[in-house]
Short mmCIF file of N, CA and C in Angstrom, two decimals:
data_model
loop_
_atom_site.label_atom_id
_atom_site.label_comp_id
_atom_site.label_asym_id
_atom_site.label_seq_id
_atom_site.Cartn_x
_atom_site.Cartn_y
_atom_site.Cartn_z
N MET A 1 6.44 -3.50 -15.53
CA MET A 1 6.66 -2.68 -14.34
C MET A 1 6.64 -3.52 -13.06
N PHE A 2 5.76 -4.52 -13.01
CA PHE A 2 5.60 -5.29 -11.78
C PHE A 2 6.48 -6.52 -11.73
N GLU A 3 7.36 -6.68 -12.72
CA GLU A 3 8.18 -7.88 -12.77
C GLU A 3 9.02 -8.07 -11.51
N LYS A 4 9.58 -6.99 -11.00
CA LYS A 4 10.40 -7.05 -9.78
C LYS A 4 9.60 -7.64 -8.62
N TRP A 5 8.39 -7.14 -8.43
CA TRP A 5 7.56 -7.61 -7.32
C TRP A 5 7.03 -9.00 -7.60
N TYR A 6 6.67 -9.24 -8.86
CA TYR A 6 6.15 -10.55 -9.24
C TYR A 6 7.19 -11.64 -8.96
N ASP A 7 8.43 -11.39 -9.34
CA ASP A 7 9.49 -12.38 -9.13
C ASP A 7 9.68 -12.68 -7.64
N LEU A 8 9.69 -11.64 -6.80
CA LEU A 8 9.85 -11.86 -5.36
C LEU A 8 8.66 -12.62 -4.79
N ILE A 9 7.46 -12.26 -5.20
CA ILE A 9 6.26 -12.94 -4.72
C ILE A 9 6.29 -14.41 -5.12
N GLN A 10 6.65 -14.68 -6.36
CA GLN A 10 6.72 -16.07 -6.83
C GLN A 10 7.81 -16.85 -6.10
N GLN A 11 8.94 -16.20 -5.84
CA GLN A 11 10.03 -16.85 -5.10
C GLN A 11 9.56 -17.22 -3.68
N LEU A 12 8.87 -16.30 -3.02
CA LEU A 12 8.36 -16.58 -1.68
C LEU A 12 7.34 -17.72 -1.71
N TYR A 13 6.46 -17.69 -2.70
CA TYR A 13 5.45 -18.74 -2.79
C TYR A 13 6.11 -20.10 -3.05
N LYS A 14 7.07 -20.11 -3.94
CA LYS A 14 7.77 -21.36 -4.27
C LYS A 14 8.42 -21.95 -3.02
N GLU A 15 9.00 -21.08 -2.21
CA GLU A 15 9.70 -21.54 -1.01
C GLU A 15 8.75 -21.92 0.13
N PHE A 16 7.66 -21.15 0.31
CA PHE A 16 6.82 -21.34 1.50
C PHE A 16 5.38 -21.77 1.21
N LYS A 17 4.98 -21.86 -0.05
CA LYS A 17 3.67 -22.36 -0.47
C LYS A 17 2.49 -21.56 0.10
N THR A 18 2.69 -20.27 0.25
CA THR A 18 1.60 -19.39 0.70
C THR A 18 1.92 -17.96 0.32
N TYR A 19 0.86 -17.15 0.29
CA TYR A 19 1.01 -15.71 0.08
C TYR A 19 0.67 -14.93 1.35
N ASP A 20 0.31 -15.63 2.40
CA ASP A 20 -0.07 -15.00 3.66
C ASP A 20 1.16 -14.34 4.29
N PRO A 21 1.14 -13.00 4.47
CA PRO A 21 2.33 -12.33 4.99
C PRO A 21 2.69 -12.75 6.42
N PHE A 22 1.71 -13.18 7.22
CA PHE A 22 2.03 -13.63 8.57
C PHE A 22 2.82 -14.93 8.53
N VAL A 23 2.42 -15.83 7.67
CA VAL A 23 3.14 -17.11 7.53
C VAL A 23 4.51 -16.87 6.89
N LEU A 24 4.56 -15.98 5.90
CA LEU A 24 5.84 -15.67 5.26
C LEU A 24 6.83 -15.09 6.26
N ALA A 25 6.38 -14.14 7.07
CA ALA A 25 7.27 -13.54 8.07
C ALA A 25 7.78 -14.60 9.04
N GLU A 26 6.88 -15.44 9.51
CA GLU A 26 7.27 -16.50 10.44
C GLU A 26 8.32 -17.42 9.81
N ASN A 27 8.07 -17.83 8.58
CA ASN A 27 9.00 -18.74 7.90
C ASN A 27 10.33 -18.08 7.56
N LYS A 28 10.34 -16.76 7.42
CA LYS A 28 11.59 -16.03 7.18
C LYS A 28 12.33 -15.72 8.48
N GLY A 29 11.74 -16.12 9.62
CA GLY A 29 12.38 -15.88 10.91
C GLY A 29 12.23 -14.44 11.38
N ILE A 30 11.18 -13.76 10.92
CA ILE A 30 10.93 -12.37 11.30
C ILE A 30 9.80 -12.35 12.32
N ASP A 31 10.10 -11.88 13.51
CA ASP A 31 9.07 -11.77 14.54
C ASP A 31 8.14 -10.61 14.23
N VAL A 32 6.85 -10.81 14.50
CA VAL A 32 5.85 -9.77 14.31
C VAL A 32 5.22 -9.51 15.68
N LEU A 33 5.30 -8.27 16.12
CA LEU A 33 4.76 -7.89 17.42
C LEU A 33 3.79 -6.73 17.26
N TYR A 34 2.72 -6.75 18.03
CA TYR A 34 1.80 -5.62 18.09
C TYR A 34 2.23 -4.72 19.23
N VAL A 35 2.31 -3.42 18.96
CA VAL A 35 2.76 -2.47 19.97
C VAL A 35 1.82 -1.26 20.01
N PRO A 36 1.80 -0.56 21.15
CA PRO A 36 0.92 0.60 21.31
C PRO A 36 1.54 1.88 20.74
N PHE A 37 1.49 2.05 19.42
CA PHE A 37 2.05 3.23 18.78
C PHE A 37 1.17 4.47 18.94
N GLY A 38 -0.10 4.30 19.22
CA GLY A 38 -1.04 5.42 19.13
C GLY A 38 -1.61 5.43 17.73
N GLU A 39 -1.86 6.60 17.18
CA GLU A 39 -2.45 6.69 15.83
C GLU A 39 -1.47 6.28 14.73
N THR A 40 -0.21 6.64 14.86
CA THR A 40 0.79 6.29 13.86
C THR A 40 2.08 5.90 14.55
N PRO A 41 2.91 5.14 13.89
CA PRO A 41 2.76 4.56 12.56
C PRO A 41 1.88 3.32 12.61
N LYS A 42 1.53 2.82 11.43
CA LYS A 42 0.77 1.57 11.37
C LYS A 42 1.71 0.38 11.49
N GLY A 43 2.94 0.56 11.05
CA GLY A 43 3.93 -0.51 11.14
C GLY A 43 5.32 0.03 11.00
N GLU A 44 6.27 -0.76 11.45
CA GLU A 44 7.67 -0.36 11.37
C GLU A 44 8.54 -1.61 11.37
N THR A 45 9.61 -1.55 10.59
CA THR A 45 10.58 -2.63 10.56
C THR A 45 11.79 -2.19 11.37
N VAL A 46 12.19 -3.03 12.31
CA VAL A 46 13.29 -2.71 13.21
C VAL A 46 14.35 -3.79 13.08
N ARG A 47 15.59 -3.36 13.02
CA ARG A 47 16.70 -4.30 12.99
C ARG A 47 17.56 -4.09 14.24
N PHE A 48 17.85 -5.20 14.90
CA PHE A 48 18.71 -5.14 16.08
C PHE A 48 19.69 -6.29 15.96
N LYS A 49 20.96 -5.93 15.82
CA LYS A 49 22.01 -6.92 15.56
C LYS A 49 21.63 -7.69 14.31
N ASP A 50 21.48 -9.00 14.41
CA ASP A 50 21.14 -9.81 13.24
C ASP A 50 19.66 -10.16 13.18
N GLU A 51 18.85 -9.54 14.00
CA GLU A 51 17.43 -9.87 14.07
C GLU A 51 16.58 -8.77 13.45
N THR A 52 15.56 -9.19 12.70
CA THR A 52 14.60 -8.26 12.13
C THR A 52 13.26 -8.50 12.81
N ILE A 53 12.64 -7.41 13.24
CA ILE A 53 11.34 -7.47 13.91
C ILE A 53 10.41 -6.50 13.20
N ILE A 54 9.20 -6.95 12.94
CA ILE A 54 8.19 -6.05 12.39
C ILE A 54 7.22 -5.71 13.51
N LEU A 55 7.06 -4.42 13.72
CA LEU A 55 6.14 -3.92 14.74
C LEU A 55 4.88 -3.42 14.04
N LEU A 56 3.74 -3.93 14.47
CA LEU A 56 2.46 -3.48 13.95
C LEU A 56 1.71 -2.74 15.04
N ASN A 57 1.02 -1.70 14.65
CA ASN A 57 0.22 -0.93 15.59
C ASN A 57 -0.86 -1.84 16.17
N GLU A 58 -0.98 -1.85 17.49
CA GLU A 58 -1.96 -2.72 18.13
C GLU A 58 -3.39 -2.41 17.72
N GLN A 59 -3.62 -1.23 17.16
CA GLN A 59 -4.96 -0.88 16.68
C GLN A 59 -5.36 -1.71 15.46
N LEU A 60 -4.40 -2.42 14.87
CA LEU A 60 -4.68 -3.25 13.69
C LEU A 60 -5.04 -4.70 14.03
N ILE A 61 -4.95 -5.08 15.28
CA ILE A 61 -5.12 -6.48 15.67
C ILE A 61 -6.38 -7.10 15.07
N GLU A 62 -7.48 -6.41 15.14
CA GLU A 62 -8.75 -6.95 14.65
C GLU A 62 -9.14 -6.41 13.28
N LYS A 63 -8.26 -5.67 12.63
CA LYS A 63 -8.59 -5.06 11.34
C LYS A 63 -7.94 -5.83 10.20
N ASN A 64 -8.66 -5.93 9.09
CA ASN A 64 -8.12 -6.61 7.91
C ASN A 64 -6.90 -5.90 7.36
N GLU A 65 -6.77 -4.62 7.64
CA GLU A 65 -5.63 -3.83 7.16
C GLU A 65 -4.29 -4.39 7.64
N ARG A 66 -4.32 -5.20 8.70
CA ARG A 66 -3.07 -5.76 9.23
C ARG A 66 -2.33 -6.56 8.17
N PHE A 67 -3.05 -7.20 7.25
CA PHE A 67 -2.40 -7.99 6.19
C PHE A 67 -1.61 -7.10 5.25
N PHE A 68 -2.24 -6.00 4.82
CA PHE A 68 -1.57 -5.07 3.90
C PHE A 68 -0.36 -4.42 4.57
N VAL A 69 -0.53 -3.98 5.81
CA VAL A 69 0.56 -3.30 6.52
C VAL A 69 1.71 -4.28 6.76
N LEU A 70 1.41 -5.49 7.16
CA LEU A 70 2.48 -6.47 7.37
C LEU A 70 3.20 -6.78 6.07
N ALA A 71 2.47 -6.94 4.98
CA ALA A 71 3.11 -7.22 3.69
C ALA A 71 4.03 -6.06 3.30
N HIS A 72 3.59 -4.83 3.55
CA HIS A 72 4.40 -3.64 3.28
C HIS A 72 5.72 -3.71 4.07
N GLU A 73 5.62 -3.98 5.35
CA GLU A 73 6.81 -4.05 6.20
C GLU A 73 7.67 -5.26 5.85
N LEU A 74 7.05 -6.33 5.43
CA LEU A 74 7.80 -7.51 5.02
C LEU A 74 8.69 -7.20 3.82
N TYR A 75 8.17 -6.41 2.91
CA TYR A 75 8.98 -6.00 1.76
C TYR A 75 10.21 -5.22 2.22
N HIS A 76 10.01 -4.28 3.14
CA HIS A 76 11.16 -3.54 3.68
C HIS A 76 12.15 -4.51 4.33
N ALA A 77 11.65 -5.47 5.09
CA ALA A 77 12.52 -6.41 5.79
C ALA A 77 13.35 -7.24 4.82
N ILE A 78 12.75 -7.61 3.68
CA ILE A 78 13.44 -8.47 2.72
C ILE A 78 14.32 -7.66 1.77
N GLU A 79 13.78 -6.61 1.21
CA GLU A 79 14.46 -5.88 0.13
C GLU A 79 15.30 -4.69 0.58
N HIS A 80 15.03 -4.15 1.73
CA HIS A 80 15.72 -2.93 2.15
C HIS A 80 16.58 -3.15 3.39
N GLU A 81 17.00 -4.36 3.63
CA GLU A 81 17.73 -4.66 4.85
C GLU A 81 19.04 -3.89 4.98
N HIS A 82 19.66 -3.53 3.87
CA HIS A 82 20.94 -2.82 3.95
C HIS A 82 20.79 -1.33 3.70
N LEU A 83 19.56 -0.85 3.64
CA LEU A 83 19.33 0.56 3.33
C LEU A 83 18.76 1.35 4.49
N SER A 84 18.81 0.83 5.69
CA SER A 84 18.14 1.51 6.79
C SER A 84 18.65 2.93 6.99
N ALA A 85 19.94 3.19 6.90
CA ALA A 85 20.44 4.55 7.07
C ALA A 85 19.98 5.44 5.93
N TYR A 86 20.05 4.92 4.73
CA TYR A 86 19.58 5.67 3.57
C TYR A 86 18.09 5.96 3.69
N TYR A 87 17.36 4.95 4.09
CA TYR A 87 15.91 5.06 4.20
C TYR A 87 15.50 6.17 5.16
N THR A 88 16.18 6.28 6.26
CA THR A 88 15.77 7.26 7.26
C THR A 88 16.30 8.66 6.99
N THR A 89 17.28 8.81 6.11
CA THR A 89 17.87 10.13 5.90
C THR A 89 17.54 10.75 4.55
N GLN A 90 17.05 9.98 3.61
CA GLN A 90 16.80 10.50 2.27
C GLN A 90 15.32 10.70 2.03
N ARG A 91 14.92 11.93 1.89
CA ARG A 91 13.50 12.25 1.71
C ARG A 91 12.94 11.64 0.42
N ASN A 92 13.60 11.86 -0.71
CA ASN A 92 13.12 11.32 -1.97
C ASN A 92 13.25 9.80 -2.00
N GLY A 93 14.31 9.27 -1.47
CA GLY A 93 14.49 7.83 -1.42
C GLY A 93 13.41 7.17 -0.59
N LYS A 94 13.03 7.82 0.47
CA LYS A 94 12.00 7.26 1.33
C LYS A 94 10.68 7.13 0.58
N GLY A 95 10.33 8.14 -0.23
CA GLY A 95 9.11 8.08 -1.01
C GLY A 95 9.14 6.92 -1.99
N THR A 96 10.26 6.72 -2.65
CA THR A 96 10.40 5.63 -3.61
C THR A 96 10.30 4.29 -2.90
N LEU A 97 10.97 4.15 -1.77
CA LEU A 97 10.94 2.88 -1.04
C LEU A 97 9.54 2.58 -0.51
N GLU A 98 8.83 3.61 -0.09
CA GLU A 98 7.47 3.42 0.40
C GLU A 98 6.55 2.98 -0.74
N ARG A 99 6.71 3.59 -1.89
CA ARG A 99 5.88 3.22 -3.05
C ARG A 99 6.17 1.78 -3.46
N GLU A 100 7.45 1.41 -3.49
CA GLU A 100 7.81 0.03 -3.81
C GLU A 100 7.15 -0.95 -2.84
N ALA A 101 7.23 -0.65 -1.56
CA ALA A 101 6.66 -1.54 -0.54
C ALA A 101 5.14 -1.61 -0.68
N ASN A 102 4.51 -0.50 -0.99
CA ASN A 102 3.05 -0.49 -1.17
C ASN A 102 2.62 -1.32 -2.38
N ILE A 103 3.34 -1.18 -3.49
CA ILE A 103 2.98 -1.93 -4.68
C ILE A 103 3.20 -3.43 -4.45
N PHE A 104 4.32 -3.79 -3.84
CA PHE A 104 4.56 -5.19 -3.48
C PHE A 104 3.42 -5.71 -2.62
N SER A 105 3.05 -4.94 -1.61
CA SER A 105 2.00 -5.36 -0.69
C SER A 105 0.68 -5.56 -1.42
N GLY A 106 0.33 -4.62 -2.29
CA GLY A 106 -0.91 -4.76 -3.05
C GLY A 106 -0.89 -5.98 -3.95
N GLN A 107 0.24 -6.22 -4.62
CA GLN A 107 0.36 -7.39 -5.48
C GLN A 107 0.27 -8.69 -4.67
N LEU A 108 0.89 -8.70 -3.49
CA LEU A 108 0.82 -9.88 -2.63
C LEU A 108 -0.62 -10.11 -2.17
N MET A 109 -1.36 -9.04 -1.90
CA MET A 109 -2.75 -9.19 -1.47
C MET A 109 -3.62 -9.75 -2.60
N ILE A 110 -3.32 -9.40 -3.84
CA ILE A 110 -4.05 -9.99 -4.97
C ILE A 110 -3.83 -11.50 -4.98
N LYS A 111 -2.59 -11.92 -4.82
CA LYS A 111 -2.27 -13.35 -4.83
C LYS A 111 -2.87 -14.06 -3.61
N MET A 112 -2.88 -13.39 -2.46
CA MET A 112 -3.48 -13.99 -1.27
C MET A 112 -4.99 -14.16 -1.46
N TYR A 113 -5.61 -13.19 -2.09
CA TYR A 113 -7.05 -13.28 -2.39
C TYR A 113 -7.30 -14.50 -3.27
N GLU A 114 -6.49 -14.65 -4.31
CA GLU A 114 -6.64 -15.79 -5.21
C GLU A 114 -6.42 -17.11 -4.48
N GLU A 115 -5.43 -17.12 -3.58
CA GLU A 115 -5.14 -18.33 -2.80
C GLU A 115 -6.31 -18.66 -1.88
N THR A 116 -6.91 -17.65 -1.28
CA THR A 116 -7.99 -17.85 -0.33
C THR A 116 -9.31 -18.22 -1.00
N TYR A 117 -9.65 -17.55 -2.09
CA TYR A 117 -10.97 -17.71 -2.70
C TYR A 117 -10.99 -18.52 -4.00
N GLY A 118 -9.82 -18.81 -4.56
CA GLY A 118 -9.76 -19.62 -5.76
C GLY A 118 -9.94 -18.85 -7.06
N PHE A 119 -10.08 -17.55 -6.97
CA PHE A 119 -10.23 -16.71 -8.16
C PHE A 119 -9.74 -15.31 -7.81
N PRO A 120 -9.37 -14.52 -8.82
CA PRO A 120 -8.86 -13.16 -8.54
C PRO A 120 -9.99 -12.23 -8.06
N PRO A 121 -9.62 -11.17 -7.38
CA PRO A 121 -10.65 -10.21 -6.93
C PRO A 121 -11.35 -9.60 -8.14
N GLU A 122 -12.66 -9.45 -8.03
CA GLU A 122 -13.42 -8.87 -9.14
C GLU A 122 -13.24 -7.36 -9.22
N THR A 123 -13.09 -6.73 -8.06
CA THR A 123 -12.92 -5.28 -8.03
C THR A 123 -11.83 -4.91 -7.04
N PHE A 124 -11.36 -3.69 -7.17
CA PHE A 124 -10.38 -3.18 -6.20
C PHE A 124 -10.98 -3.13 -4.80
N LYS A 125 -12.27 -2.86 -4.73
CA LYS A 125 -12.97 -2.79 -3.43
C LYS A 125 -12.84 -4.12 -2.67
N ASP A 126 -12.77 -5.23 -3.40
CA ASP A 126 -12.58 -6.53 -2.75
C ASP A 126 -11.27 -6.55 -1.96
N LEU A 127 -10.22 -6.01 -2.57
CA LEU A 127 -8.91 -5.95 -1.89
C LEU A 127 -8.96 -5.02 -0.69
N GLN A 128 -9.65 -3.91 -0.83
CA GLN A 128 -9.78 -2.97 0.28
C GLN A 128 -10.53 -3.62 1.43
N HIS A 129 -11.63 -4.28 1.11
CA HIS A 129 -12.47 -4.88 2.14
C HIS A 129 -11.77 -6.03 2.87
N HIS A 130 -11.16 -6.92 2.11
CA HIS A 130 -10.58 -8.12 2.71
C HIS A 130 -9.21 -7.90 3.35
N TYR A 131 -8.42 -6.96 2.81
CA TYR A 131 -7.05 -6.83 3.28
C TYR A 131 -6.62 -5.40 3.57
N GLY A 132 -7.52 -4.45 3.48
CA GLY A 132 -7.17 -3.07 3.81
C GLY A 132 -6.20 -2.43 2.85
N VAL A 133 -6.21 -2.83 1.59
CA VAL A 133 -5.29 -2.26 0.60
C VAL A 133 -5.59 -0.78 0.45
N SER A 134 -4.54 0.02 0.46
CA SER A 134 -4.65 1.46 0.40
C SER A 134 -5.29 1.93 -0.90
N GLU A 135 -6.21 2.87 -0.79
CA GLU A 135 -6.93 3.42 -1.95
C GLU A 135 -5.99 4.01 -2.99
N GLU A 136 -4.86 4.55 -2.55
CA GLU A 136 -3.91 5.17 -3.47
C GLU A 136 -3.30 4.18 -4.46
N LEU A 137 -3.48 2.89 -4.23
CA LEU A 137 -2.90 1.88 -5.12
C LEU A 137 -3.84 1.42 -6.22
N GLU A 138 -5.05 1.91 -6.24
CA GLU A 138 -6.01 1.43 -7.22
C GLU A 138 -5.47 1.53 -8.65
N ASP A 139 -4.88 2.66 -9.02
CA ASP A 139 -4.36 2.81 -10.38
C ASP A 139 -3.21 1.84 -10.66
N TYR A 140 -2.38 1.56 -9.67
CA TYR A 140 -1.25 0.64 -9.87
C TYR A 140 -1.70 -0.81 -10.02
N LEU A 141 -2.77 -1.16 -9.34
CA LEU A 141 -3.16 -2.57 -9.28
C LEU A 141 -4.24 -2.95 -10.28
N THR A 142 -4.87 -1.99 -10.92
CA THR A 142 -5.99 -2.31 -11.82
C THR A 142 -5.65 -2.09 -13.28
N ARG A 143 -4.40 -1.90 -13.60
CA ARG A 143 -4.00 -1.71 -15.00
C ARG A 143 -4.00 -3.01 -15.76
#
């Protein structure tokens, strides 16, 4: 099930030698900006002409959740670049694309944890604490 995400994560690591989504975005030429969204959204991927920008809610600046949210948006920037019209108009498609981005993000956070600490996370709570991984992903990431 995770082969699609695993392959992309491995490709990114092979090219950039890191799992850190901030470094990956920078190396992919994607600007990351913090903006005053209010309570929501936590992040958004914006395309203007040939440029991709990821906007993160400024409330995340000091929160570990910024890693998970950026990884989620990075997936949209890489994998959904030609689906922006579909993404915004299709209710069911949007749910599928969001789930894909969340699973990718969770998988990337597992690899980032391993890169940072030298061993995999012992519990799902480790991922939540260090990177703000969404609780809804526990079943997907602990199988």
